[in-house]
């Protein structure tokens, strides 16, 4: 039994870490498409093709259920995959729905019509591809009415974090928050819609101010997965092996991942 966690690279390790903590007995297979990262600046067809390829590899590793930890893949590819590509006996889930359920105070799988919710002005911070997909606004519209969303595409932040340049990452976050606030001066909630941004959560919170509730995905996704597996235990696939797979150079990726997670991680070639 294994559950797959797909990401464009290293960022999904934030989700991996939260899932591992919440579900310590479920073997996880992590797939990082490091040879093709970042996805955030790619077009939708490209993201779709790469995400299908990586997901296929996870099915091959005995995972019947794959979580797209990558927001960009969830935004630009997931719906198309679910509609046209995912085999009947497999499931692929993304990271937006758990987040939007938390934002709109819905329980898992509550498909009742959209209704008024507590938040009215939501700031979305994400990659350029996620922002241009408008997937967040679409999923939100299925569940809530009267919510104004302002999206800020945060160029440069992923690269700065991956390069370990904390000073640049912080400066970029503050300038993206300023840009957002010029469009929406008083958001009441902010969504960190990218795998890497939880690592900068304190800076986002500080720049946004104490009155803004910041929603960060990793723990919400882990909670929602635990809930899903309670209802659908058969979706924990036949695989038994835990593994970290990468399309990049396993040695280099292992070093980067060890720095990123602050513990030893050994990747192997996908
Ligand atoms: N994993 C991506 C996301 O969550 C960020 C990195 C990338 O652009 O590939 O949107």
Short mmCIF file of C-alpha atoms and ligand atoms in Angstrom, two decimals:
data_model
loop_
_atom_site.label_atom_id
_atom_site.label_comp_id
_atom_site.label_asym_id
_atom_site.label_seq_id
_atom_site.Cartn_x
_atom_site.Cartn_y
_atom_site.Cartn_z
CA UNK A 1 0.00 0.00 0.00
CA UNK A 2 1.41 3.32 -1.04
CA UNK A 3 0.18 6.79 -1.87
CA UNK A 4 1.98 8.87 -4.50
CA UNK A 5 2.93 12.49 -4.07
CA UNK A 6 3.73 14.31 -7.28
CA UNK A 7 5.53 17.61 -7.58
CA UNK A 8 7.40 19.59 -10.21
CA UNK A 9 10.47 19.47 -7.98
CA UNK A 10 11.34 19.99 -4.35
CA UNK A 11 8.48 22.17 -3.10
CA UNK A 12 6.09 19.24 -2.67
CA UNK A 13 8.30 18.04 0.16
CA UNK A 14 6.37 20.52 2.34
CA UNK A 15 3.24 18.47 1.60
CA UNK A 16 5.14 15.18 1.91
CA UNK A 17 6.36 16.16 5.38
CA UNK A 18 2.85 17.04 6.59
CA UNK A 19 1.31 13.85 5.14
CA UNK A 20 4.04 11.68 6.63
CA UNK A 21 3.42 13.24 10.04
CA UNK A 22 -0.37 12.79 9.81
CA UNK A 23 -0.29 9.27 8.29
CA UNK A 24 2.95 7.67 9.54
CA UNK A 25 1.83 4.14 8.60
CA UNK A 26 1.08 4.86 4.95
CA UNK A 27 4.13 4.35 2.70
CA UNK A 28 4.60 7.36 0.45
CA UNK A 29 6.29 7.49 -2.94
CA UNK A 30 7.45 11.00 -3.81
CA UNK A 31 8.06 11.98 -7.44
CA UNK A 32 9.90 15.22 -8.21
CA UNK A 33 10.12 16.27 -11.85
CA UNK A 34 13.35 18.15 -11.19
CA UNK A 35 14.51 17.84 -14.80
CA UNK A 36 11.59 20.04 -15.88
CA UNK A 37 11.11 22.33 -12.91
CA UNK A 38 9.82 25.03 -12.62
CA UNK A 39 6.33 24.40 -14.00
CA UNK A 40 5.14 27.86 -13.00
CA UNK A 41 6.41 29.46 -16.18
CA UNK A 42 5.33 26.67 -18.59
CA UNK A 43 2.18 26.59 -20.71
CA UNK A 44 -0.84 24.47 -19.82
CA UNK A 45 -0.28 21.72 -22.46
CA UNK A 46 3.27 21.25 -21.37
CA UNK A 47 2.26 21.05 -17.69
CA UNK A 48 -0.47 18.54 -18.59
CA UNK A 49 1.94 16.25 -20.50
CA UNK A 50 4.60 16.34 -17.79
CA UNK A 51 2.10 15.78 -14.99
CA UNK A 52 0.53 12.77 -16.76
CA UNK A 53 3.99 11.26 -17.28
CA UNK A 54 4.98 11.64 -13.63
CA UNK A 55 1.61 10.36 -12.41
CA UNK A 56 1.94 7.30 -14.66
CA UNK A 57 5.29 6.56 -13.04
CA UNK A 58 3.63 6.69 -9.60
CA UNK A 59 0.86 4.32 -10.75
CA UNK A 60 3.69 2.00 -11.86
CA UNK A 61 5.17 2.20 -8.34
CA UNK A 62 1.97 0.70 -6.89
CA UNK A 63 0.13 3.93 -6.05
CA UNK A 64 -3.58 3.90 -6.89
CA UNK A 65 -4.00 7.36 -5.41
CA UNK A 66 -1.75 10.26 -6.41
CA UNK A 67 -1.79 13.67 -4.78
CA UNK A 68 -0.64 16.54 -6.97
CA UNK A 69 1.22 18.55 -4.34
CA UNK A 70 2.15 21.03 -7.05
CA UNK A 71 -0.34 23.91 -7.23
CA UNK A 72 0.64 24.67 -10.81
CA UNK A 73 -0.11 21.08 -11.90
CA UNK A 74 -3.33 21.07 -9.84
CA UNK A 75 -4.39 24.33 -11.47
CA UNK A 76 -3.32 23.74 -15.06
CA UNK A 77 -3.69 19.96 -15.53
CA UNK A 78 -5.83 18.24 -12.90
CA UNK A 79 -9.32 18.84 -14.26
CA UNK A 80 -8.29 17.75 -17.76
CA UNK A 81 -6.60 14.64 -16.33
CA UNK A 82 -9.67 13.70 -14.30
CA UNK A 83 -11.97 14.22 -17.27
CA UNK A 84 -9.94 12.48 -19.94
CA UNK A 85 -7.00 10.52 -18.68
CA UNK A 86 -7.15 8.99 -15.17
CA UNK A 87 -7.99 5.22 -15.37
CA UNK A 88 -11.20 4.15 -13.60
CA UNK A 89 -9.43 2.30 -10.80
CA UNK A 90 -7.08 5.19 -9.95
CA UNK A 91 -7.54 8.60 -8.36
CA UNK A 92 -5.63 11.83 -8.76
CA UNK A 93 -6.39 14.64 -6.31
CA UNK A 94 -5.04 18.17 -6.10
CA UNK A 95 -4.26 20.72 -3.44
CA UNK A 96 -6.82 23.43 -4.23
CA UNK A 97 -9.99 21.69 -3.10
CA UNK A 98 -8.88 21.04 0.53
CA UNK A 99 -7.76 24.63 0.72
CA UNK A 100 -10.99 26.03 -0.64
CA UNK A 101 -13.02 23.76 1.64
CA UNK A 102 -11.13 25.23 4.60
CA UNK A 103 -11.59 28.76 3.31
CA UNK A 104 -15.32 28.26 2.81
CA UNK A 105 -15.76 26.20 6.01
CA UNK A 106 -17.10 23.16 4.17
CA UNK A 107 -16.67 19.55 5.14
CA UNK A 108 -14.98 17.16 2.72
CA UNK A 109 -17.23 16.24 -0.18
CA UNK A 110 -19.99 18.71 0.73
CA UNK A 111 -21.39 19.36 -2.75
CA UNK A 112 -24.27 21.60 -1.74
CA UNK A 113 -24.84 24.75 -3.84
CA UNK A 114 -22.54 27.75 -3.42
CA UNK A 115 -23.39 29.99 -0.48
CA UNK A 116 -22.27 33.16 1.31
CA UNK A 117 -19.19 32.58 3.46
CA UNK A 118 -17.27 34.49 6.14
CA UNK A 119 -14.42 35.70 3.92
CA UNK A 120 -15.16 38.40 1.36
CA UNK A 121 -11.77 39.56 0.03
CA UNK A 122 -9.20 36.88 -0.71
CA UNK A 123 -5.64 37.43 -1.88
CA UNK A 124 -4.13 34.56 -3.88
CA UNK A 125 -0.34 34.33 -4.18
CA UNK A 126 0.82 31.79 -6.79
CA UNK A 127 3.01 31.10 -9.83
CA UNK A 128 2.24 32.80 -13.17
CA UNK A 129 0.77 29.55 -14.63
CA UNK A 130 -1.53 29.04 -11.62
CA UNK A 131 -2.74 32.63 -11.75
CA UNK A 132 -3.45 32.52 -15.48
CA UNK A 133 -5.35 29.18 -15.20
CA UNK A 134 -7.99 30.84 -12.94
CA UNK A 135 -8.54 27.35 -11.45
CA UNK A 136 -8.71 28.76 -7.93
CA UNK A 137 -11.51 31.17 -8.82
CA UNK A 138 -13.37 28.38 -10.66
CA UNK A 139 -13.21 25.93 -7.74
CA UNK A 140 -14.18 28.71 -5.33
CA UNK A 141 -17.21 29.67 -7.45
CA UNK A 142 -18.56 26.10 -7.07
CA UNK A 143 -18.63 26.59 -3.31
CA UNK A 144 -19.05 30.26 -2.42
CA UNK A 145 -20.75 33.40 -3.64
CA UNK A 146 -19.79 37.02 -3.13
CA UNK A 147 -16.06 36.42 -2.66
CA UNK A 148 -13.72 38.83 -4.38
CA UNK A 149 -10.36 37.23 -5.37
CA UNK A 150 -7.29 39.22 -6.33
CA UNK A 151 -4.43 37.08 -7.64
CA UNK A 152 -0.78 38.06 -7.49
CA UNK A 153 1.67 36.17 -9.63
CA UNK A 154 4.88 35.92 -7.61
CA UNK A 155 7.71 35.75 -10.14
CA UNK A 156 11.15 34.89 -8.77
CA UNK A 157 10.14 33.58 -5.33
CA UNK A 158 10.46 29.85 -6.15
CA UNK A 159 13.91 30.34 -7.69
CA UNK A 160 15.15 32.43 -4.76
CA UNK A 161 13.96 29.81 -2.26
CA UNK A 162 15.51 26.94 -4.23
CA UNK A 163 18.79 28.83 -4.47
CA UNK A 164 18.69 29.35 -0.70
CA UNK A 165 18.73 33.15 -1.15
CA UNK A 166 16.55 34.07 1.82
CA UNK A 167 17.22 37.79 1.55
CA UNK A 168 16.04 37.93 -2.06
CA UNK A 169 13.05 35.66 -1.32
CA UNK A 170 11.95 37.93 1.53
CA UNK A 171 12.37 41.09 -0.56
CA UNK A 172 10.35 39.55 -3.40
CA UNK A 173 7.56 38.40 -1.06
CA UNK A 174 7.29 41.89 0.44
CA UNK A 175 7.16 43.51 -2.99
CA UNK A 176 4.49 41.03 -4.21
CA UNK A 177 2.41 41.71 -1.09
CA UNK A 178 2.73 45.47 -1.73
CA UNK A 179 1.61 44.97 -5.34
CA UNK A 180 -1.38 42.92 -4.17
CA UNK A 181 -2.34 45.54 -1.60
CA UNK A 182 -2.38 48.23 -4.26
CA UNK A 183 -5.12 46.19 -6.00
CA UNK A 184 -6.87 44.98 -2.84
CA UNK A 185 -6.02 47.21 0.14
CA UNK A 186 -7.77 45.13 2.81
CA UNK A 187 -7.86 41.40 2.12
CA UNK A 188 -9.34 39.36 4.97
CA UNK A 189 -7.68 36.11 3.92
CA UNK A 190 -4.60 35.16 1.94
CA UNK A 191 -3.91 31.87 0.20
CA UNK A 192 -0.32 30.72 -0.23
CA UNK A 193 -0.99 28.85 -3.49
CA UNK A 194 2.44 27.41 -4.16
CA UNK A 195 4.37 24.55 -2.56
CA UNK A 196 7.31 26.82 -1.65
CA UNK A 197 5.47 29.68 0.03
CA UNK A 198 4.82 27.92 3.39
CA UNK A 199 8.58 28.30 3.91
CA UNK A 200 8.01 32.09 3.80
CA UNK A 201 4.76 32.08 5.75
CA UNK A 202 6.08 34.37 8.52
CA UNK A 203 7.16 36.97 5.96
CA UNK A 204 3.78 36.84 4.18
CA UNK A 205 1.98 37.19 7.52
CA UNK A 206 4.20 40.07 8.62
CA UNK A 207 3.80 41.93 5.31
CA UNK A 208 0.03 41.36 5.22
CA UNK A 209 -0.51 42.34 8.85
CA UNK A 210 -2.14 40.52 11.78
CA UNK A 211 -5.74 40.96 10.58
CA UNK A 212 -5.25 38.76 7.52
CA UNK A 213 -5.76 35.01 7.98
CA UNK A 214 -3.10 33.16 6.01
CA UNK A 215 -4.07 29.74 4.60
CA UNK A 216 -1.14 27.46 3.96
CA UNK A 217 -1.71 24.11 2.34
CA UNK A 218 0.47 21.36 3.69
CA UNK A 219 -1.44 20.50 6.85
CA UNK A 220 -4.85 21.06 5.21
CA UNK A 221 -3.94 18.61 2.45
CA UNK A 222 -2.68 16.03 4.96
CA UNK A 223 -5.90 16.31 6.99
CA UNK A 224 -8.06 16.01 3.91
CA UNK A 225 -6.10 12.95 2.70
CA UNK A 226 -6.55 11.25 6.10
CA UNK A 227 -10.27 11.92 5.84
CA UNK A 228 -10.37 10.56 2.27
CA UNK A 229 -8.53 7.35 3.21
CA UNK A 230 -10.91 6.82 6.13
CA UNK A 231 -13.77 6.79 3.65
CA UNK A 232 -11.92 5.03 0.82
CA UNK A 233 -9.33 2.74 2.47
CA UNK A 234 -9.16 0.63 -0.70
CA UNK A 235 -7.48 3.57 -2.47
CA UNK A 236 -4.25 2.96 -0.61
CA UNK A 237 -2.62 1.08 -3.49
CA UNK A 238 -0.72 -2.22 -3.54
CA UNK A 239 2.80 -0.72 -3.34
CA UNK A 240 4.77 -1.34 -0.13
CA UNK A 241 7.96 0.54 -0.81
CA UNK A 242 8.65 4.09 0.29
CA UNK A 243 10.74 5.96 -2.26
CA UNK A 244 11.87 9.35 -3.51
CA UNK A 245 12.03 9.41 -7.30
CA UNK A 246 13.40 12.18 -9.46
CA UNK A 247 13.82 12.89 -13.17
CA UNK A 248 16.85 15.01 -12.24
CA UNK A 249 20.31 14.06 -11.04
CA UNK A 250 19.60 11.93 -7.92
CA UNK A 251 22.76 13.04 -6.10
CA UNK A 252 22.19 16.72 -6.64
CA UNK A 253 18.47 16.47 -5.85
CA UNK A 254 19.20 14.47 -2.66
CA UNK A 255 21.57 17.22 -1.48
CA UNK A 256 19.03 19.96 -2.25
CA UNK A 257 16.20 17.98 -0.61
CA UNK A 258 18.30 17.31 2.49
CA UNK A 259 18.84 21.08 2.83
CA UNK A 260 15.17 21.80 2.08
CA UNK A 261 13.74 19.30 4.61
CA UNK A 262 16.66 19.62 7.03
CA UNK A 263 17.01 15.84 7.23
CA UNK A 264 18.69 13.20 5.10
CA UNK A 265 16.70 12.34 1.96
CA UNK A 266 17.97 9.92 -0.70
CA UNK A 267 16.45 10.23 -4.17
CA UNK A 268 16.76 7.61 -6.90
CA UNK A 269 16.32 7.94 -10.66
CA UNK A 270 12.63 7.78 -11.68
N1 LIG B 1 5.39 23.31 -7.27
C1 LIG B 1 5.03 24.56 -7.89
C2 LIG B 1 3.69 25.05 -7.32
O1 LIG B 1 3.26 24.66 -6.25
C3 LIG B 1 6.09 25.62 -7.69
C4 LIG B 1 7.36 25.33 -8.43
C5 LIG B 1 7.19 25.34 -9.94
O2 LIG B 1 6.88 26.41 -10.51
O3 LIG B 1 7.37 24.29 -10.52
O4 LIG B 1 3.04 25.86 -7.95
#
